[in-house]
Amino acid sequence: MSPRVGLTPAMILEAATLIADKQGIEAVTLASLAQQLKVRPPSLYNHVDGLQGIRLLLSIHGLEQLNHALTRAAIGRSGDEAVRSIGKAYVAFVRNHPGLYDATLLAPDPQNADVQRVSTEIVELVVQVLHAYELTGDAAIHAARGLRSLLHGFASLEQKGGFGIPLDLDVSLELLIDAFIAGIHTIKESAGSQ
C-alpha cells in the first residue's frame, strides 16, 4: 500500500465517523482506518495521536454535530415547541449517527478544553430553552439533566433493539417528551403558588 498523498486530520475524522456509524465505535482502530484510507497504520501518527487521539477527535466532533442539530432545532421556537423539537432532534441524531453518538459518551479525556466547551454549549442551550418555564439556576440544571436522561435512555434502548413491541417509536417518543413537558409545567405551577 503506498502512502496516500494529501492525508489530513479531517479525512481521518471523516473515515473514523463512517466506520463508527456503520460498524460501531469499537470498530474504529488504527488498522481499520488505515485500510479505509489506503495508508499504512504508522502514517496516521503523522496526523493524530494514536487511537486515543482519534477517539478524542470523534468525541469532540460528535458533540459539535449534536450541538448543531439541537441548535437548529431550537431556532425560532420557545417553550413546549422548543423542547419537543430538540427532543426529536436529539433522537434523530442518535439514529443517524449511532457510532458518533457513542463516541460522545466515551470521551477519553472529559477534562479536555474542547470537550468541556462543547458540552457546556449544549447545556447552556437546553437551560436557555428551559427559561421559558421560569427555571433558572439549579432547577434548570436538574431539568436539563432529566431531559438528557430521558432522551439518552430512549435513544439507547432503541439503538440496542430494546423496544420489541411493534408500536410506532415516534409516537412513544412524543408521549415521553410530552410527559416531561407536563412535569415541567407542574413544577412551574408549584413554584408559582408558594
PDB file of C-alpha atoms in Angstrom, residues 27 35 38 46 106 160 172:
ATOM      1  CA  ALA A  27     -14.564  -0.997  15.028  1.00  0.00           C
ATOM      2  CA  GLN A  35      -7.424   0.201   5.432  1.00  0.00           C
ATOM      3  CA  LYS A  38      -5.473   3.101   1.945  1.00  0.00           C
ATOM      4  CA  ASN A  46       1.672  11.994  11.369  1.00  0.00           C
ATOM      5  CA  LEU A 106     -16.677   7.706  25.708  1.00  0.00           C
ATOM      6  CA  LYS A 160     -29.871  -1.668  21.139  1.00  0.00           C
ATOM      7  CA  SER A 172     -43.705   6.741  22.045  1.00  0.00           C
TER       8      SER A 172
END
